[in-house]
XYZ file of C-alpha atoms in Angstrom:
446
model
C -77.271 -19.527 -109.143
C -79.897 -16.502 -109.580
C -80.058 -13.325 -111.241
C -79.208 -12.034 -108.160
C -75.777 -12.987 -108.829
C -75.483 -9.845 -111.089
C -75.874 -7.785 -108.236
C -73.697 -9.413 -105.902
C -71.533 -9.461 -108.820
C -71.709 -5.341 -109.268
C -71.731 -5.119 -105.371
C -68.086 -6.843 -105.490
C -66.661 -4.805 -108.565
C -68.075 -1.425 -106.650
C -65.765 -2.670 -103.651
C -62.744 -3.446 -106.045
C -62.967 -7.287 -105.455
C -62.622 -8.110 -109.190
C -61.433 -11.210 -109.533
C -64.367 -12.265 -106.937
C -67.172 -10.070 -109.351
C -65.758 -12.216 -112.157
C -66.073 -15.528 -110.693
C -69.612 -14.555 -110.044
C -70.004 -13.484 -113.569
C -68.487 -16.186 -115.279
C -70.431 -18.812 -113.067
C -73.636 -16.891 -113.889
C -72.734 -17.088 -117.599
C -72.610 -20.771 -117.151
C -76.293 -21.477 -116.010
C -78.393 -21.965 -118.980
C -81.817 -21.006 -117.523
C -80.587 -17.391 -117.242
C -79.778 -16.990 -121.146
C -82.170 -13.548 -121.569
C -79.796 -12.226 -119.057
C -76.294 -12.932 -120.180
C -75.844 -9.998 -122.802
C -75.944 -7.994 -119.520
C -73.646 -10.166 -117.880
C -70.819 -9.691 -120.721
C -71.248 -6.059 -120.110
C -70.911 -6.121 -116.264
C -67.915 -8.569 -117.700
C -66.695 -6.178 -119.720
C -66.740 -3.245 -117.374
C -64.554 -5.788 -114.741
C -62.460 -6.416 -117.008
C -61.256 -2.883 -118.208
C -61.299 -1.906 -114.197
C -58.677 -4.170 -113.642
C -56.804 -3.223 -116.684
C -57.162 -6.697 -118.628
C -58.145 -4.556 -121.801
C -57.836 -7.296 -124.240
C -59.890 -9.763 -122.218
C -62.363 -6.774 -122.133
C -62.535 -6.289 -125.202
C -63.763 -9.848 -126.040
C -66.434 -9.305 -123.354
C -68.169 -6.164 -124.976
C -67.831 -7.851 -128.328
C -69.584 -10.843 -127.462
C -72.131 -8.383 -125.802
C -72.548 -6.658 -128.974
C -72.794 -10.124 -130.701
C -75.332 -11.360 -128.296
C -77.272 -8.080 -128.559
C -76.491 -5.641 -131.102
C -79.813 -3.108 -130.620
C -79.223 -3.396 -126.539
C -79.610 0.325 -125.102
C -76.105 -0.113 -123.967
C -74.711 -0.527 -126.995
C -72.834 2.985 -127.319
C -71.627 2.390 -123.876
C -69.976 -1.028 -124.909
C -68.447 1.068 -127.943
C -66.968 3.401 -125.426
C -65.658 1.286 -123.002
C -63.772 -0.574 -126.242
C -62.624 2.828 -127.068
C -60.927 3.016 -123.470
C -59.974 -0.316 -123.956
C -57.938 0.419 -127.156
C -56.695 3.716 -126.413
C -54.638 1.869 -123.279
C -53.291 -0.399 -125.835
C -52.190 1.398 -128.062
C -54.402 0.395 -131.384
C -55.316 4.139 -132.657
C -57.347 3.508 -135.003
C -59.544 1.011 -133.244
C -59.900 3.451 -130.984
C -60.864 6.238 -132.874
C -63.586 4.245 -134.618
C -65.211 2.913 -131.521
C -65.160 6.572 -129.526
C -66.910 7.756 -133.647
C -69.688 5.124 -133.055
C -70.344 5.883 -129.248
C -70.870 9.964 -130.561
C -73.106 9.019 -133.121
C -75.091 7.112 -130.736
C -74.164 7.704 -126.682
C -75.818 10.341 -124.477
C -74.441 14.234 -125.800
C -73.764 15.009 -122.445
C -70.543 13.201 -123.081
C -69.557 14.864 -126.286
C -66.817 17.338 -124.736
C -65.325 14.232 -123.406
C -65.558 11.993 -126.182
C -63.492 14.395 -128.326
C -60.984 15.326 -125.798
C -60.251 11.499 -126.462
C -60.409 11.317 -129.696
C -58.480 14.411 -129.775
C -55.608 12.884 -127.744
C -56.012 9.342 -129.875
C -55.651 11.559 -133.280
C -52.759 13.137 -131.867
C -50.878 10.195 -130.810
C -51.696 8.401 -134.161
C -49.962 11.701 -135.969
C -53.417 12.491 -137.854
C -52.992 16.265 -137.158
C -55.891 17.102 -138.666
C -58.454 14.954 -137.133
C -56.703 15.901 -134.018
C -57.502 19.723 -134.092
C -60.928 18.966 -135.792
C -61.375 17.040 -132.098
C -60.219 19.791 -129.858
C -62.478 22.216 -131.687
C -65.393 19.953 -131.533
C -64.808 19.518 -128.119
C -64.267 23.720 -127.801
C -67.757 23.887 -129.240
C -69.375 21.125 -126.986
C -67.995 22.574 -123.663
C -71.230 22.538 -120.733
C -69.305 25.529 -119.758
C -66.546 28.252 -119.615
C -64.049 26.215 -117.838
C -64.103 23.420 -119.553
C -63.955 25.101 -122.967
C -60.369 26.872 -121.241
C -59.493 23.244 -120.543
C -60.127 22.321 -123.609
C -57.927 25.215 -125.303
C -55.164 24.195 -122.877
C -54.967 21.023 -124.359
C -55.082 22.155 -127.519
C -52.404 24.811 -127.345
C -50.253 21.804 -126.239
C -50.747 19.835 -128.663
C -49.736 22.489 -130.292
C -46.603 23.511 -128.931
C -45.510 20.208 -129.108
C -45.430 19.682 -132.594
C -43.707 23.328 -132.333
C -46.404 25.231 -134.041
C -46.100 27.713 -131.686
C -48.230 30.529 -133.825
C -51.086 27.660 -133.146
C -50.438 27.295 -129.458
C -50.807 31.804 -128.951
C -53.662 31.426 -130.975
C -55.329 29.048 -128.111
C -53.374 30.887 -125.477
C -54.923 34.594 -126.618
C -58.363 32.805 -126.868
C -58.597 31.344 -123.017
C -56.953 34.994 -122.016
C -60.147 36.200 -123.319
C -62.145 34.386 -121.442
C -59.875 34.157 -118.304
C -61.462 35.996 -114.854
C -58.703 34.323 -112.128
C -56.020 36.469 -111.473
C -53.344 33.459 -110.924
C -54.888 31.411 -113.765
C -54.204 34.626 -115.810
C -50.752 34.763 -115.411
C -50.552 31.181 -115.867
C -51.386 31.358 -119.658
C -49.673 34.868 -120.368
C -46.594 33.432 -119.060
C -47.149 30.300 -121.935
C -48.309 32.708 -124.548
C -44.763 34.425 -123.782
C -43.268 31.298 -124.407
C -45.397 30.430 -127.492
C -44.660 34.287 -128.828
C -41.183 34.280 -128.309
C -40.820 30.678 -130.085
C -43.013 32.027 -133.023
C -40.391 34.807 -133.585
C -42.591 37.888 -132.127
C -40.309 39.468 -129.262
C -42.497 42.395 -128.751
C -45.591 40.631 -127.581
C -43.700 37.992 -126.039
C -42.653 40.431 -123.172
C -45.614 41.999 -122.804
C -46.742 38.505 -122.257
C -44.232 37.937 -119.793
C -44.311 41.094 -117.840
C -48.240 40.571 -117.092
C -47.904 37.691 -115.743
C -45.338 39.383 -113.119
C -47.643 41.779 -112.392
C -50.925 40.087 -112.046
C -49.543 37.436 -109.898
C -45.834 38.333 -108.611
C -46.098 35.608 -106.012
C -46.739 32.870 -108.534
C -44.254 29.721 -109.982
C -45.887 31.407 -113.317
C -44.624 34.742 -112.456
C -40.894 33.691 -111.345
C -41.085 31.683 -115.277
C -41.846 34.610 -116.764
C -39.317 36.776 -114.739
C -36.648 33.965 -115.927
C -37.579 34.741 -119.011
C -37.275 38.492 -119.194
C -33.941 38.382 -117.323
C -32.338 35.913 -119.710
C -33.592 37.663 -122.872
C -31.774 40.961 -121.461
C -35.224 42.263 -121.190
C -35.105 45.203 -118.382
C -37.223 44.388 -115.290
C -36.765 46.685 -112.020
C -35.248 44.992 -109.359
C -37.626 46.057 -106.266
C -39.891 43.719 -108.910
C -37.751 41.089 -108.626
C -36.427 40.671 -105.480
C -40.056 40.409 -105.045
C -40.946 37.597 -107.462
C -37.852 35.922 -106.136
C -38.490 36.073 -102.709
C -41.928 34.538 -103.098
C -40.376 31.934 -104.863
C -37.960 30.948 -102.312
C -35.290 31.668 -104.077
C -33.487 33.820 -101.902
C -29.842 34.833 -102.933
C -31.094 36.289 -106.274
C -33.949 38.212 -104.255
C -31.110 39.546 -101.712
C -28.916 40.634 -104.945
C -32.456 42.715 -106.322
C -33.017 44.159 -103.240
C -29.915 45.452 -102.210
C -29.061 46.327 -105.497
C -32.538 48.678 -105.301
C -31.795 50.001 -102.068
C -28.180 51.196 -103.162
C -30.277 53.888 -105.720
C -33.308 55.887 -105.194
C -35.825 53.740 -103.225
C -37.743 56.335 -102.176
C -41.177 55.236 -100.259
C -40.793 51.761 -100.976
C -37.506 51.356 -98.737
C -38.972 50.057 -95.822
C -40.695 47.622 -97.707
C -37.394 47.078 -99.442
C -35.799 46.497 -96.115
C -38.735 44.240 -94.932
C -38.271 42.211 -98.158
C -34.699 41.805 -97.341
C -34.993 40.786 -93.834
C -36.862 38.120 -94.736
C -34.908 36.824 -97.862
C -31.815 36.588 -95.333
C -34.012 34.198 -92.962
C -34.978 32.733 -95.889
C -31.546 32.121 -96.997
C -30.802 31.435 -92.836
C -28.216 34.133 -92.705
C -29.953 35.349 -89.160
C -27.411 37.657 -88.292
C -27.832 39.754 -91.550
C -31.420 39.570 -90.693
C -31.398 40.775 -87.736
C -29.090 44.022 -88.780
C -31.899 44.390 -91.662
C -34.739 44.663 -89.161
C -32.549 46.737 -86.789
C -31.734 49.323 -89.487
C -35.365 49.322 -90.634
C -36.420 50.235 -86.910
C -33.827 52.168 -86.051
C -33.654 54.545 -89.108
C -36.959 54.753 -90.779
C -39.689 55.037 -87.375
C -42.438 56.927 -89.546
C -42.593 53.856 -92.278
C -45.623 52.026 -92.633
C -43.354 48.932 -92.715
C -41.628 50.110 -88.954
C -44.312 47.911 -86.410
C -44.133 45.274 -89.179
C -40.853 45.106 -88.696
C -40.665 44.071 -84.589
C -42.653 41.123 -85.291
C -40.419 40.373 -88.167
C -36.932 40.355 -85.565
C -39.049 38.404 -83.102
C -39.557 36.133 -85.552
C -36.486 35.657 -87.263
C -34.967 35.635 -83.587
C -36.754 32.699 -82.822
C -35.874 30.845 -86.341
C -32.798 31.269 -85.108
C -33.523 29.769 -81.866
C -33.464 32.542 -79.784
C -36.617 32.323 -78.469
C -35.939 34.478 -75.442
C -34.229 37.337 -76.964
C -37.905 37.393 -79.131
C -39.872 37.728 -76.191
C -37.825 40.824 -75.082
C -37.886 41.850 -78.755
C -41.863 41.766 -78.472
C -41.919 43.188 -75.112
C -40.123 46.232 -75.765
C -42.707 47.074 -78.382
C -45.345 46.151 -76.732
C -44.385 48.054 -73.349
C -43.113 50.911 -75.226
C -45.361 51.649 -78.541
C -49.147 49.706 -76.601
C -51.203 51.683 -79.747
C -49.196 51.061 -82.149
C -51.964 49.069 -84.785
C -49.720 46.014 -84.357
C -49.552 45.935 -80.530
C -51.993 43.550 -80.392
C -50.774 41.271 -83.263
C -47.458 41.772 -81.347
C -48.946 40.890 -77.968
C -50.930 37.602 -79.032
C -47.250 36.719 -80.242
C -45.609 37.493 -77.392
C -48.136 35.428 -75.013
C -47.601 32.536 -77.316
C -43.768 32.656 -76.741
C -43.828 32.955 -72.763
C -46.404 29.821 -73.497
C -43.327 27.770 -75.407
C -40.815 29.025 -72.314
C -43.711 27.591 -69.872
C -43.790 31.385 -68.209
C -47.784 30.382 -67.665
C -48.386 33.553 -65.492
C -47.141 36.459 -67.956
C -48.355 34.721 -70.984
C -52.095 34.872 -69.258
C -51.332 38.330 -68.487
C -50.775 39.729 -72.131
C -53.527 37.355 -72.979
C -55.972 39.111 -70.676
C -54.656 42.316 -72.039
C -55.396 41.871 -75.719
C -58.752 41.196 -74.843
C -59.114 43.992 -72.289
C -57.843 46.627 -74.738
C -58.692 44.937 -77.984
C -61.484 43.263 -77.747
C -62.388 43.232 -81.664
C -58.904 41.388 -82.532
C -59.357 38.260 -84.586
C -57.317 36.422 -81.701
C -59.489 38.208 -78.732
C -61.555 34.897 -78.159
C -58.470 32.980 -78.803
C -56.521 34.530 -76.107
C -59.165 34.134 -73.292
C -59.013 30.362 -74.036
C -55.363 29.946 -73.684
C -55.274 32.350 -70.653
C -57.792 30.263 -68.964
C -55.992 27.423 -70.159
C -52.506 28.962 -68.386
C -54.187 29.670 -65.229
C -55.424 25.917 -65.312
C -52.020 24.862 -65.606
C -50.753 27.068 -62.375
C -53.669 25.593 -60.403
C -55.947 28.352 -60.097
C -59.002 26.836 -61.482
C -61.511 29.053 -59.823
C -59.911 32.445 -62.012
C -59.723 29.959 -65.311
C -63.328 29.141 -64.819
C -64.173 32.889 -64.260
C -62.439 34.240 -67.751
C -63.903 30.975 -69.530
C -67.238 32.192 -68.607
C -66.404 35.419 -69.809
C -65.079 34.291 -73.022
C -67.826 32.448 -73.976
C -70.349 35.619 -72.524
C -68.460 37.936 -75.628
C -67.370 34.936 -78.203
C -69.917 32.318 -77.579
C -70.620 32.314 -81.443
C -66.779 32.534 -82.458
C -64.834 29.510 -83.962
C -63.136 29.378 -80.344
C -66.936 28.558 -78.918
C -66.372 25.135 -78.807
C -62.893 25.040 -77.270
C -64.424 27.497 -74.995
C -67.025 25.614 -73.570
C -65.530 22.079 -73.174
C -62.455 24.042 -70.692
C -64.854 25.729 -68.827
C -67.010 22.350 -68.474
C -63.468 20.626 -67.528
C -63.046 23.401 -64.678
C -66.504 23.395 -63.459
C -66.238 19.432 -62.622
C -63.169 20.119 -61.121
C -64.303 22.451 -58.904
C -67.306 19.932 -58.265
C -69.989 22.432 -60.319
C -71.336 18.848 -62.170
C -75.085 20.611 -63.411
C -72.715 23.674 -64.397
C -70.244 21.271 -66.476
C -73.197 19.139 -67.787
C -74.691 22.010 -68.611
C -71.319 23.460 -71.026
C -70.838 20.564 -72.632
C -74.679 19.863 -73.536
C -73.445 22.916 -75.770
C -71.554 20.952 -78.080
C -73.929 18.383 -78.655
């Protein structure tokens, strides 16, 4: 046995072989002629130990290495790992008087953390006090804004669950100060509506509430908050939430809002009305009303910026309902009959892609040529050569996949497509026995 034990022994507990580190260790420990050594080994011990979640058997590891060496460097780390140790069983105090020691002594980087924990030990020992003392400290100590917002989180629910919910919107208005993210915003104004209407104060416990439906409608924090306003009889407009609802799957209330809205004055928001209700039916996988919802949006509002929108929608809902040819004739028709319309293109990518899933190889490389003929800038333009080449491969006729390959990657060859691009047209070059010209394609990707 050698010192070098210690690092096999570390090598093992890296890998998660525990019970093989410890053999290691404990043989180590009993070899006499490394005695200078084996304060570190009762560490390395220790550390096993509380890894495999044998706390008590840890903790008699890092107390014989404090025994064995109480002015090691390491000694605040042995503090805190008895501090983890005690915390997971339960002994509070303990706890609280190791994670003490390792802040008077341990590296201030760790501060923040260190009275998180001993926020969360005070708590669960009912020493209220000590416990927001912690969470302040650990406020103060934050390397940064985000982790001082985590910090208040916690705090605000400790809070809340003692049901000091003044304490909890105290935290709550604090992080909203700070707060830059839109969706993390609406997060905490829907909890500082909670916290506000616990407290007793209904006024700013709506207005709470009603900005976290507007800054985020599409949020679980939003649809919380709309619960909230709708049970407390608060008034919310219904275009408002059909909206939230519908973005929170939850699809018969959103059909109620929205037809409800549409039966008044919708004004220029009814094709988006209609739009939203289309899709809460498919949602809900009533097709057929969806389909009448998309038909009466086409069919009786044409000048509406939600009419093209609204094609792509039937074709869509046409093949949920798994009707994937009467989509392809939904598509066509628009295509065919409104080609620059600014959806045509978004429309004829689509349609390609369905004559694809019916295996109709040679239309489907038509419209995909055509997008890039007469849109050229579309996000899909590169796209669409490569499955167009790909369709033609499929029918045999290598020579014209080849040909709009090498166009494709002439006008994309720096697009996300590139790749794609170039191992096809390598694949039809060897086929058509062009092995310098294939070579040459794939070298690209290297």
């Amino acid at each position: 046995m050698t010192a070098s034990a210690l690092v096999s022994a570390q090598a093992l507990h890296a890998a998660g072989n525990y019970a093989a580190a410890r053999a290691e260790l404990q043989r180590f420990l009993a070899d006499p002629k490394y005695a200078a050594l084996t304060p570190e080994a009762y560490f390395h011990l220790g550390e096993n130990f509380l890894a495999d979640g044998m706390y008590r058997e840890a903790l008699d590891a890092f107390a014989e290495f404090l025994r064995r060496a109480p002015d090691h460097p390491r000694r605040a780390d042995a503090r805190f790992h008895q501090g983890e140790a005690y915390r997971a069983l339960g002994q509070w105090p303990e706890a609280a008087a190791a994670l003490r020691d390792y802040l008077q002594a341990g590296s201030p980087l760790l501060t923040y953390e260190v009275q998180l924990r001993l926020a969360a030990v005070h708590a669960a020992a009912g020493d209220g006090d000590a416990a927001i003392a912690a969470y302040a400290a650990a406020v103060a100590a934050a390397p940064d804004r985000v982790t001082a917002l985590r910090a208040r989180e916690q705090w605000a629910a400790y809070a809340t669950a003692l049901g000091n919910h003044a304490a909890s919107l105290v935290q709550y208005q604090a992080i909203l100060e700070e707060a830059q993210n839109a969706g993390y915003q609406a997060e905490i104004n829907q909890l500082a509506g909670d916290a506000a209407w616990n407290a007793g104060r209904a006024a700013p416990a709506e207005a709470y509430w009603r900005a976290a439906v507007a800054l985020a409608p599409r949020s679980n924090y939003a649809y919380q908050a709309l619960i909230q306003l709708v049970n407390n009889q608060l008034p919310v407009d219904w275009f408002t939430r059909g909206l939230v609802d519908y973005h929170n799957r939850a699809y018969l209330p959103a059909i109620n809002a929205f037809d409800t809205f549409l039966q008044g004055e919708p004004g220029a928001r009814q094709g988006e009305a209609l739009a939203y209700l289309a899709r809460s039916y498919q949602g809900a996988e009533d097709y057929t009303r969806a389909l009448t919802t998309w038909d009466r949006l086409i069919h009786d509002l044409p000048s509406d910026a939600a009419w093209g929108g609204a094609w792509l929608g039937k074709a869509e809902t046409q093949r949920f309902a798994g009707d994937r040819p009467a989509a392809v004739v939904t598509l066509r028709t628009f295509v065919e009959q409104y080609p620059n319309h600014p959806l045509a293109a978004d429309a004829r990518y689509e349609l390609a892609t369905q004559l694809e899933r019916l295996e109709q190889y040679a239309a489907a490389a038509d419209h995909q040529l055509l997008l890039a003929d007469t849109a050229p800038e579309h996000k899909q333009a590169a796209r669409a050569l490569l499955r167009a080449g790909i369709n033609r491969y499929r029918l045999g006729e290598v020579a014209r996949a080849v040909e709009i390959w090498q166009r494709a990657v002439g006008a994309y060859g720096a697009s996300a497509d590139a790749p794609a691009l170039y191992l096809w047209l390598g694949k039809g070059q060897l086929a058509q026995r062009q092995a310098a010209e294939a070579y040459a394609a794939w070298d690209t990707l290297l």
